[in-house]
Amino acid sequence: MFSDKNSIWYMEIGSGHTWAAVRVPNDKYAVIANQTSIGTLKLNDHANYLASPGLAKFVKRHHLAQVKQNRVNYAQAFGTNNKLDATYNWPRVWDGQRLLTPSKKQSIKQHDLALFMKPDQKISVATVQRVLASHFNGTKYDSNGKWVGGYRPINVPTDVESHILQIRNDVPAEIAGVQWLAMASPATSVYVPFYTNVNTTPYQYQSGTDQPDQSSAYWTYKLTRVLTDPYRNKLINKDVRPAQKKLNHQLQVNLKQSDQTAQQLTGSALSDYLAQQNQQNADLAQNTFEKLNQKLIVDSSRQTKIVHHQDL
């Protein structure tokens, strides 16, 4: 992805030989899985399509796809559309489009889903968070439920991190960039907003290895996932979502307040202040989840069906 506050371009590289890029329409979104997704390139329309020199000739010479009127289907020429895509990739595209455009009725078995689609409502950061945390929620395909079909969801328990990169239009350029970062599985974590115009990052995100610890951000949020996973949605609904909702609200309030102060600062004073706010939000979120984990330990212990009879 290449983006500024005015436009977004999506680029793909075809088998290391070629590349193609398309402009994302202003009123549409794209849900992209692990496959080549760019369809028909209109190579004469340079305002919306770009490609490596000689792409059409390359495709035609190697019989990769049909070339008509300087139009090439890039996914057909360089991508795959096989059984693995049918269980691993297309279902995730379907799920994202299901959440963003519920008025469009499609099948999880479709393999011709559009790259760009118009949402039923304007997309917010919170909406993107819900998509990235989805495991076919509310459907029979839910991996926390019956998991019919065994399709690969967007969110899985083994996720290491999830991020949203935002360039805002309603604030000065110096504070426009925000990275919303959720460590471990976003379904049981929280997206913490971090200003990007900084010279350092919160200490919890500078530490951590592949071994569990009690201080790094990753292992704090990973523990939440581990504690809830055996009980599927039960503890997530009971304990995690209320904590997420309250924390998300406070982080939004914090961001709005720090935006106001930041607009009065410049240079190193600005970057230092933004780094300080990042640290405070990181601390708030991690402290909240440390307390949540303590509650989950108690509540998960109560899930056992083997109980002691006090009279025996």
XYZ file of N, CA and C in Angstrom, residues 16 54 246:
9
model
N 7.873 -12.058 -9.209
C 9.201 -11.464 -9.282
C 9.564 -10.895 -10.640
N 6.165 -3.013 -20.554
C 6.077 -4.229 -21.355
C 5.259 -5.342 -20.722
N -14.590 -0.251 27.554
C -14.250 0.849 28.452
C -12.883 1.426 28.098
